[in-house]
Amino acid sequence: MFKTSEFVTSAVSLKQNPNKDNLNEYVFLGRSNVGKSSLINCLCNKKSLARVSSNPGKTITLNYYFIDNSFYLVDVPGYGFANRSKDMKALFGQYIDDYLTKNENIKMCFLLVDTKVGPTADDVLMYDYLKYLNLPITVVTTKCDKIGKTLYFRHEKNIKAKLVDANVIMTSTTSKYGIEKLKQLFEINTDLTNE
Ligand code: GTP
Ligand code: MG
C-alpha cells in the first residue's frame, strides 16, 4: 500500500484546501519536533517528501499529500513552539481551529506524542479538544527507538493514564516499529487506484 504519494499544496486558509472531492483526510497533529513530517515520509517510503528538521517549527503551513488516488495526509504545524512570532502563532492557531472545526472530511486525527517524554500539558489539551469536537483519534507515540523494549509497556500505560481511553500505537521511523500496524488504519479506495 501507499504506492503513490505526492505533495499537493501548502495551505494557510480553508479556501486553499485542495480536497474538492470530499476524500478522506488523515491529520497529523502534535508538538513541534515530535516527528510528524518524519512519520509521513516513513509511511510514504520517501526520504524527503515532507521536510524534516532538528529545528522545531519547520512545518508552518498545512501541507497536503495525496496518496494512492484515495486520500490526503495533512501535516499540521506543531504546537508549543516558542520561537515563532506571536502573530504567526495567532494566525496559524485560528486556521488550524477552522480546519478542525469546519471540516467534514477528517477520517482520523493522529495525535503524535513522544514515547519517552510522554504527553505534555499541550498534548492533553489537544487530546481533550479533539474529543470535544467528536473527531476520531489515534495516539501515535513516536521515537520509541529511544527507549528499551522492556519499557514499552510502562510508557504506554503512562500515556493511557494521561490520555484517557486513547487508542495507542507505538512507533519509530528509525526502527520501523509499529509502522505496519499504523498503515492498517488507512482506507485505500481500490476502485480509484485501479483506474
Ligand atoms: P515540526 O515540523 O517542527 O512541527 O516538527 P515535526 O513534528 O514534523 O518533526 P520532524 O519530523 O521534523 O522530526 C523532528 C526530529 O526528530 C528530526 O531530527 C528527526 O530526525 C527526529 N525523529 C523523527 N522520528 C524519529 C524516530 O522515530 N526516532 C528518532 N530517534 N528520531 C526521530
Ligand atoms: Mg514537520
PDB file of C-alpha atoms and ligand atoms in Angstrom:
ATOM      1  CA  MET A   1       0.000   0.000   0.000  1.00  0.00           C
ATOM      2  CA  PHE A   2       0.922   3.694  -0.333  1.00  0.00           C
ATOM      3  CA  LYS A   3       2.021   3.063  -3.899  1.00  0.00           C
ATOM      4  CA  THR A   4       1.921   6.693  -4.967  1.00  0.00           C
ATOM      5  CA  SER A   5       2.367   9.814  -2.885  1.00  0.00           C
ATOM      6  CA  GLU A   6       2.723  13.396  -3.963  1.00  0.00           C
ATOM      7  CA  PHE A   7       2.921  16.762  -2.281  1.00  0.00           C
ATOM      8  CA  VAL A   8      -0.115  18.807  -3.356  1.00  0.00           C
ATOM      9  CA  THR A   9      -0.077  22.163  -1.623  1.00  0.00           C
ATOM     10  CA  SER A  10       0.700  24.223   1.449  1.00  0.00           C
ATOM     11  CA  ALA A  11      -2.369  25.982   2.767  1.00  0.00           C
ATOM     12  CA  VAL A  12      -2.912  28.788   5.243  1.00  0.00           C
ATOM     13  CA  SER A  13      -6.679  29.123   4.904  1.00  0.00           C
ATOM     14  CA  LEU A  14      -9.648  26.828   4.390  1.00  0.00           C
ATOM     15  CA  LYS A  15     -10.147  28.205   0.874  1.00  0.00           C
ATOM     16  CA  GLN A  16      -6.812  26.679  -0.106  1.00  0.00           C
ATOM     17  CA  ASN A  17      -7.876  23.175   0.893  1.00  0.00           C
ATOM     18  CA  PRO A  18      -7.222  21.112  -2.288  1.00  0.00           C
ATOM     19  CA  ASN A  19      -9.684  18.389  -1.313  1.00  0.00           C
ATOM     20  CA  LYS A  20     -12.627  19.390  -3.500  1.00  0.00           C
ATOM     21  CA  ASP A  21     -13.946  15.822  -3.894  1.00  0.00           C
ATOM     22  CA  ASN A  22     -14.514  15.207  -0.199  1.00  0.00           C
ATOM     23  CA  LEU A  23     -11.946  12.443   0.008  1.00  0.00           C
ATOM     24  CA  ASN A  24     -10.773  11.287   3.431  1.00  0.00           C
ATOM     25  CA  GLU A  25      -8.158  13.343   5.242  1.00  0.00           C
ATOM     26  CA  TYR A  26      -5.803  11.838   7.798  1.00  0.00           C
ATOM     27  CA  VAL A  27      -4.379  14.537  10.010  1.00  0.00           C
ATOM     28  CA  PHE A  28      -1.041  14.545  11.835  1.00  0.00           C
ATOM     29  CA  LEU A  29      -1.013  16.689  14.965  1.00  0.00           C
ATOM     30  CA  GLY A  30       1.482  17.106  17.748  1.00  0.00           C
ATOM     31  CA  ARG A  31       4.005  19.400  19.295  1.00  0.00           C
ATOM     32  CA  SER A  32       6.926  20.707  17.268  1.00  0.00           C
ATOM     33  CA  ASN A  33       9.708  18.233  16.706  1.00  0.00           C
ATOM     34  CA  VAL A  34       7.636  15.223  17.783  1.00  0.00           C
ATOM     35  CA  GLY A  35       8.144  13.610  14.359  1.00  0.00           C
ATOM     36  CA  LYS A  36       5.036  14.351  12.245  1.00  0.00           C
ATOM     37  CA  SER A  37       6.863  15.019   8.970  1.00  0.00           C
ATOM     38  CA  SER A  38       9.198  12.063   9.549  1.00  0.00           C
ATOM     39  CA  LEU A  39       6.216   9.768  10.044  1.00  0.00           C
ATOM     40  CA  ILE A  40       4.620  10.957   6.792  1.00  0.00           C
ATOM     41  CA  ASN A  41       7.878  10.267   4.938  1.00  0.00           C
ATOM     42  CA  CYS A  42       8.127   6.853   6.545  1.00  0.00           C
ATOM     43  CA  LEU A  43       4.550   5.895   5.607  1.00  0.00           C
ATOM     44  CA  CYS A  44       5.169   7.021   2.022  1.00  0.00           C
ATOM     45  CA  ASN A  45       8.586   5.372   1.959  1.00  0.00           C
ATOM     46  CA  LYS A  46      10.202   8.593   0.736  1.00  0.00           C
ATOM     47  CA  LYS A  47      13.144  10.353   2.329  1.00  0.00           C
ATOM     48  CA  SER A  48      12.137  13.950   1.850  1.00  0.00           C
ATOM     49  CA  LEU A  49       8.519  14.234   0.765  1.00  0.00           C
ATOM     50  CA  ALA A  50       7.819  16.216   3.941  1.00  0.00           C
ATOM     51  CA  ARG A  51      10.569  18.480   5.261  1.00  0.00           C
ATOM     52  CA  VAL A  52      12.177  17.244   8.439  1.00  0.00           C
ATOM     53  CA  SER A  53      14.330  19.376  10.693  1.00  0.00           C
ATOM     54  CA  SER A  54      16.017  19.226  14.034  1.00  0.00           C
ATOM     55  CA  ASN A  55      14.910  22.871  14.480  1.00  0.00           C
ATOM     56  CA  PRO A  56      11.384  22.810  15.865  1.00  0.00           C
ATOM     57  CA  GLY A  57       8.775  24.717  13.893  1.00  0.00           C
ATOM     58  CA  LYS A  58       9.826  23.557  10.432  1.00  0.00           C
ATOM     59  CA  THR A  59       6.290  22.937   9.215  1.00  0.00           C
ATOM     60  CA  ILE A  60       4.355  26.211   9.394  1.00  0.00           C
ATOM     61  CA  THR A  61       1.614  25.618   6.836  1.00  0.00           C
ATOM     62  CA  LEU A  62      -0.934  22.822   6.477  1.00  0.00           C
ATOM     63  CA  ASN A  63       0.762  20.542   3.975  1.00  0.00           C
ATOM     64  CA  TYR A  64      -1.344  18.171   1.890  1.00  0.00           C
ATOM     65  CA  TYR A  65      -0.057  14.910   0.454  1.00  0.00           C
ATOM     66  CA  PHE A  66      -2.212  12.896  -1.933  1.00  0.00           C
ATOM     67  CA  ILE A  67      -1.917   9.132  -1.565  1.00  0.00           C
ATOM     68  CA  ASP A  68      -2.894   6.345  -3.971  1.00  0.00           C
ATOM     69  CA  ASN A  69      -5.586   8.474  -5.610  1.00  0.00           C
ATOM     70  CA  SER A  70      -7.585   7.794  -2.465  1.00  0.00           C
ATOM     71  CA  PHE A  71      -6.956  10.172   0.409  1.00  0.00           C
ATOM     72  CA  TYR A  72      -4.890  13.030   1.808  1.00  0.00           C
ATOM     73  CA  LEU A  73      -2.350  13.101   4.590  1.00  0.00           C
ATOM     74  CA  VAL A  74      -2.280  16.514   6.235  1.00  0.00           C
ATOM     75  CA  ASP A  75       0.838  17.663   8.079  1.00  0.00           C
ATOM     76  CA  VAL A  76      -0.150  20.312  10.628  1.00  0.00           C
ATOM     77  CA  PRO A  77       2.280  22.853  12.142  1.00  0.00           C
ATOM     78  CA  GLY A  78       3.489  21.744  15.531  1.00  0.00           C
ATOM     79  CA  TYR A  79       2.207  23.474  18.625  1.00  0.00           C
ATOM     80  CA  GLY A  80       4.212  24.603  21.621  1.00  0.00           C
ATOM     81  CA  PHE A  81       6.910  26.244  19.549  1.00  0.00           C
ATOM     82  CA  ALA A  82       8.137  29.390  21.277  1.00  0.00           C
ATOM     83  CA  ASN A  83      10.380  30.856  18.551  1.00  0.00           C
ATOM     84  CA  ARG A  84       7.589  31.831  16.190  1.00  0.00           C
ATOM     85  CA  SER A  85       6.278  35.387  16.317  1.00  0.00           C
ATOM     86  CA  LYS A  86       3.092  35.978  18.278  1.00  0.00           C
ATOM     87  CA  ASP A  87       1.138  36.982  15.170  1.00  0.00           C
ATOM     88  CA  MET A  88       2.117  33.865  13.260  1.00  0.00           C
ATOM     89  CA  LYS A  89       1.042  31.823  16.245  1.00  0.00           C
ATOM     90  CA  ALA A  90      -2.329  33.560  16.366  1.00  0.00           C
ATOM     91  CA  LEU A  91      -2.821  33.173  12.610  1.00  0.00           C
ATOM     92  CA  PHE A  92      -1.990  29.501  12.438  1.00  0.00           C
ATOM     93  CA  GLY A  93      -3.913  28.879  15.630  1.00  0.00           C
ATOM     94  CA  GLN A  94      -7.068  30.264  14.032  1.00  0.00           C
ATOM     95  CA  TYR A  95      -6.524  28.422  10.787  1.00  0.00           C
ATOM     96  CA  ILE A  96      -5.915  25.092  12.480  1.00  0.00           C
ATOM     97  CA  ASP A  97      -9.006  25.648  14.550  1.00  0.00           C
ATOM     98  CA  ASP A  98     -11.030  26.357  11.377  1.00  0.00           C
ATOM     99  CA  TYR A  99      -9.514  23.303   9.774  1.00  0.00           C
ATOM    100  CA  LEU A 100     -10.530  21.049  12.664  1.00  0.00           C
ATOM    101  CA  THR A 101     -13.952  22.527  13.327  1.00  0.00           C
ATOM    102  CA  LYS A 102     -15.224  23.183   9.784  1.00  0.00           C
ATOM    103  CA  ASN A 103     -14.018  20.078   8.016  1.00  0.00           C
ATOM    104  CA  GLU A 104     -16.303  17.126   7.273  1.00  0.00           C
ATOM    105  CA  ASN A 105     -13.562  15.052   5.644  1.00  0.00           C
ATOM    106  CA  ILE A 106     -11.363  14.209   8.613  1.00  0.00           C
ATOM    107  CA  LYS A 107     -11.252  10.421   8.804  1.00  0.00           C
ATOM    108  CA  MET A 108      -8.665  10.204  11.576  1.00  0.00           C
ATOM    109  CA  CYS A 109      -6.623  12.536  13.749  1.00  0.00           C
ATOM    110  CA  PHE A 110      -3.252  11.081  14.600  1.00  0.00           C
ATOM    111  CA  LEU A 111      -2.072  12.780  17.756  1.00  0.00           C
ATOM    112  CA  LEU A 112       1.664  12.245  17.995  1.00  0.00           C
ATOM    113  CA  VAL A 113       3.254  12.010  21.420  1.00  0.00           C
ATOM    114  CA  ASP A 114       6.920  11.439  22.168  1.00  0.00           C
ATOM    115  CA  THR A 115       7.181   7.933  23.662  1.00  0.00           C
ATOM    116  CA  LYS A 116       9.927   8.822  26.121  1.00  0.00           C
ATOM    117  CA  VAL A 117       8.651  12.265  27.146  1.00  0.00           C
ATOM    118  CA  GLY A 118       5.012  11.191  27.395  1.00  0.00           C
ATOM    119  CA  PRO A 119       2.033  13.522  26.937  1.00  0.00           C
ATOM    120  CA  THR A 120       2.804  17.177  27.709  1.00  0.00           C
ATOM    121  CA  ALA A 121       0.173  19.556  29.075  1.00  0.00           C
ATOM    122  CA  ASP A 122      -0.352  20.783  25.480  1.00  0.00           C
ATOM    123  CA  ASP A 123      -0.837  17.203  24.274  1.00  0.00           C
ATOM    124  CA  VAL A 124      -3.504  16.640  26.931  1.00  0.00           C
ATOM    125  CA  LEU A 125      -5.252  19.875  25.906  1.00  0.00           C
ATOM    126  CA  MET A 126      -5.171  18.874  22.243  1.00  0.00           C
ATOM    127  CA  TYR A 127      -6.464  15.375  23.032  1.00  0.00           C
ATOM    128  CA  ASP A 128      -9.335  16.753  25.090  1.00  0.00           C
ATOM    129  CA  TYR A 129     -10.143  19.309  22.390  1.00  0.00           C
ATOM    130  CA  LEU A 130     -10.268  16.663  19.625  1.00  0.00           C
ATOM    131  CA  LYS A 131     -12.501  14.528  21.829  1.00  0.00           C
ATOM    132  CA  TYR A 132     -14.758  17.510  22.486  1.00  0.00           C
ATOM    133  CA  LEU A 133     -15.029  18.011  18.707  1.00  0.00           C
ATOM    134  CA  ASN A 134     -16.004  14.325  18.394  1.00  0.00           C
ATOM    135  CA  LEU A 135     -13.164  13.671  15.976  1.00  0.00           C
ATOM    136  CA  PRO A 136     -11.734  10.143  15.710  1.00  0.00           C
ATOM    137  CA  ILE A 137      -8.325   9.977  17.425  1.00  0.00           C
ATOM    138  CA  THR A 138      -5.413   7.578  17.380  1.00  0.00           C
ATOM    139  CA  VAL A 139      -2.486   8.422  19.628  1.00  0.00           C
ATOM    140  CA  VAL A 140       0.764   7.581  17.862  1.00  0.00           C
ATOM    141  CA  THR A 141       3.782   7.529  20.112  1.00  0.00           C
ATOM    142  CA  THR A 142       6.985   8.439  18.244  1.00  0.00           C
ATOM    143  CA  LYS A 143      10.715   7.729  18.530  1.00  0.00           C
ATOM    144  CA  CYS A 144      10.181   4.548  20.578  1.00  0.00           C
ATOM    145  CA  ASP A 145      13.690   3.511  19.481  1.00  0.00           C
ATOM    146  CA  LYS A 146      14.877   5.895  22.203  1.00  0.00           C
ATOM    147  CA  ILE A 147      13.710   3.584  24.980  1.00  0.00           C
ATOM    148  CA  GLY A 148      14.393  -0.100  25.590  1.00  0.00           C
ATOM    149  CA  LYS A 149      11.735  -2.597  24.529  1.00  0.00           C
ATOM    150  CA  THR A 150      11.244  -3.725  28.119  1.00  0.00           C
ATOM    151  CA  LEU A 151       9.967  -0.217  28.903  1.00  0.00           C
ATOM    152  CA  TYR A 152       7.340  -0.069  26.122  1.00  0.00           C
ATOM    153  CA  PHE A 153       4.544  -1.347  28.322  1.00  0.00           C
ATOM    154  CA  ARG A 154       5.310   1.068  31.161  1.00  0.00           C
ATOM    155  CA  HIS A 155       5.407   4.073  28.828  1.00  0.00           C
ATOM    156  CA  GLU A 156       2.193   3.041  27.099  1.00  0.00           C
ATOM    157  CA  LYS A 157       0.493   2.727  30.477  1.00  0.00           C
ATOM    158  CA  ASN A 158       1.671   6.215  31.456  1.00  0.00           C
ATOM    159  CA  ILE A 159       0.345   7.636  28.180  1.00  0.00           C
ATOM    160  CA  LYS A 160      -3.036   5.944  28.628  1.00  0.00           C
ATOM    161  CA  ALA A 161      -3.278   7.297  32.169  1.00  0.00           C
ATOM    162  CA  LYS A 162      -2.981  10.870  30.876  1.00  0.00           C
ATOM    163  CA  LEU A 163      -4.920  10.448  27.628  1.00  0.00           C
ATOM    164  CA  VAL A 164      -7.935   8.561  28.918  1.00  0.00           C
ATOM    165  CA  ASP A 165      -9.416   5.837  26.652  1.00  0.00           C
ATOM    166  CA  ALA A 166      -6.828   6.504  23.956  1.00  0.00           C
ATOM    167  CA  ASN A 167      -6.082   4.013  21.198  1.00  0.00           C
ATOM    168  CA  VAL A 168      -2.301   3.946  21.241  1.00  0.00           C
ATOM    169  CA  ILE A 169       0.122   2.773  18.559  1.00  0.00           C
ATOM    170  CA  MET A 170       3.804   2.912  19.432  1.00  0.00           C
ATOM    171  CA  THR A 171       6.109   3.729  16.522  1.00  0.00           C
ATOM    172  CA  SER A 172       9.599   4.589  15.407  1.00  0.00           C
ATOM    173  CA  THR A 173      10.548   5.804  11.951  1.00  0.00           C
ATOM    174  CA  THR A 174      14.131   4.699  12.566  1.00  0.00           C
ATOM    175  CA  SER A 175      13.409   1.107  13.586  1.00  0.00           C
ATOM    176  CA  LYS A 176      10.044   0.986  11.705  1.00  0.00           C
ATOM    177  CA  TYR A 177       8.409  -0.409  14.816  1.00  0.00           C
ATOM    178  CA  GLY A 178       4.596  -0.126  14.607  1.00  0.00           C
ATOM    179  CA  ILE A 179       4.554   1.281  11.057  1.00  0.00           C
ATOM    180  CA  GLU A 180       2.746  -1.715   9.526  1.00  0.00           C
ATOM    181  CA  LYS A 181       0.169  -1.624  12.298  1.00  0.00           C
ATOM    182  CA  LEU A 182      -0.389   2.079  11.668  1.00  0.00           C
ATOM    183  CA  LYS A 183      -0.829   1.501   7.924  1.00  0.00           C
ATOM    184  CA  GLN A 184      -3.791  -0.797   8.601  1.00  0.00           C
ATOM    185  CA  LEU A 185      -5.801   2.270   9.592  1.00  0.00           C
ATOM    186  CA  PHE A 186      -5.813   3.843   6.120  1.00  0.00           C
ATOM    187  CA  GLU A 187      -8.594   3.034   3.694  1.00  0.00           C
ATOM    188  CA  ILE A 188      -7.475   2.727   0.106  1.00  0.00           C
ATOM    189  CA  ASN A 189     -10.204   3.182  -2.447  1.00  0.00           C
ATOM    190  CA  THR A 190      -9.284   0.347  -4.826  1.00  0.00           C
ATOM    191  CA  ASP A 191     -11.812   1.499  -7.441  1.00  0.00           C
ATOM    192  CA  LEU A 192      -9.844   4.710  -7.777  1.00  0.00           C
ATOM    193  CA  THR A 193      -6.421   3.055  -7.572  1.00  0.00           C
ATOM    194  CA  ASN A 194      -7.194   0.722 -10.479  1.00  0.00           C
ATOM    195  CA  GLU A 195      -8.343   3.454 -12.804  1.00  0.00           C
TER     196      GLU A 195
HETATM  197  P1  GTP B   1       7.659  20.431  13.140  1.00  0.00           P
HETATM  198  O1  GTP B   1       7.523  20.426  11.649  1.00  0.00           O
HETATM  199  O2  GTP B   1       8.647  21.403  13.658  1.00  0.00           O
HETATM  200  O3  GTP B   1       6.342  20.537  13.862  1.00  0.00           O
HETATM  201  O4  GTP B   1       8.318  19.007  13.582  1.00  0.00           O
HETATM  202  P2  GTP B   1       7.827  17.541  13.213  1.00  0.00           P
HETATM  203  O5  GTP B   1       6.867  17.052  14.224  1.00  0.00           O
HETATM  204  O6  GTP B   1       7.411  17.444  11.789  1.00  0.00           O
HETATM  205  O7  GTP B   1       9.178  16.686  13.427  1.00  0.00           O
HETATM  206  P3  GTP B   1      10.198  16.134  12.325  1.00  0.00           P
HETATM  207  O8  GTP B   1       9.573  15.000  11.565  1.00  0.00           O
HETATM  208  O9  GTP B   1      10.746  17.278  11.558  1.00  0.00           O
HETATM  209  O10 GTP B   1      11.317  15.467  13.256  1.00  0.00           O
HETATM  210  C1  GTP B   1      11.984  16.181  14.268  1.00  0.00           C
HETATM  211  C2  GTP B   1      13.276  15.480  14.643  1.00  0.00           C
HETATM  212  O11 GTP B   1      13.014  14.192  15.211  1.00  0.00           O
HETATM  213  C3  GTP B   1      14.204  15.219  13.447  1.00  0.00           C
HETATM  214  O12 GTP B   1      15.521  15.484  13.854  1.00  0.00           O
HETATM  215  C4  GTP B   1      14.015  13.744  13.161  1.00  0.00           C
HETATM  216  O13 GTP B   1      15.136  13.142  12.544  1.00  0.00           O
HETATM  217  C5  GTP B   1      13.746  13.176  14.553  1.00  0.00           C
HETATM  218  N1  GTP B   1      12.952  11.921  14.502  1.00  0.00           N
HETATM  219  C6  GTP B   1      11.772  11.749  13.865  1.00  0.00           C
HETATM  220  N2  GTP B   1      11.308  10.483  14.013  1.00  0.00           N
HETATM  221  C7  GTP B   1      12.223   9.823  14.779  1.00  0.00           C
HETATM  222  C8  GTP B   1      12.316   8.470  15.291  1.00  0.00           C
HETATM  223  O14 GTP B   1      11.465   7.592  15.068  1.00  0.00           O
HETATM  224  N3  GTP B   1      13.410   8.188  16.070  1.00  0.00           N
HETATM  225  C9  GTP B   1      14.367   9.116  16.351  1.00  0.00           C
HETATM  226  N4  GTP B   1      15.373   8.732  17.139  1.00  0.00           N
HETATM  227  N5  GTP B   1      14.317  10.392  15.885  1.00  0.00           N
HETATM  228  C10 GTP B   1      13.272  10.738  15.096  1.00  0.00           C
HETATM  229 MG    MG B   2       7.102  18.953  10.357  1.00  0.00          MG
END
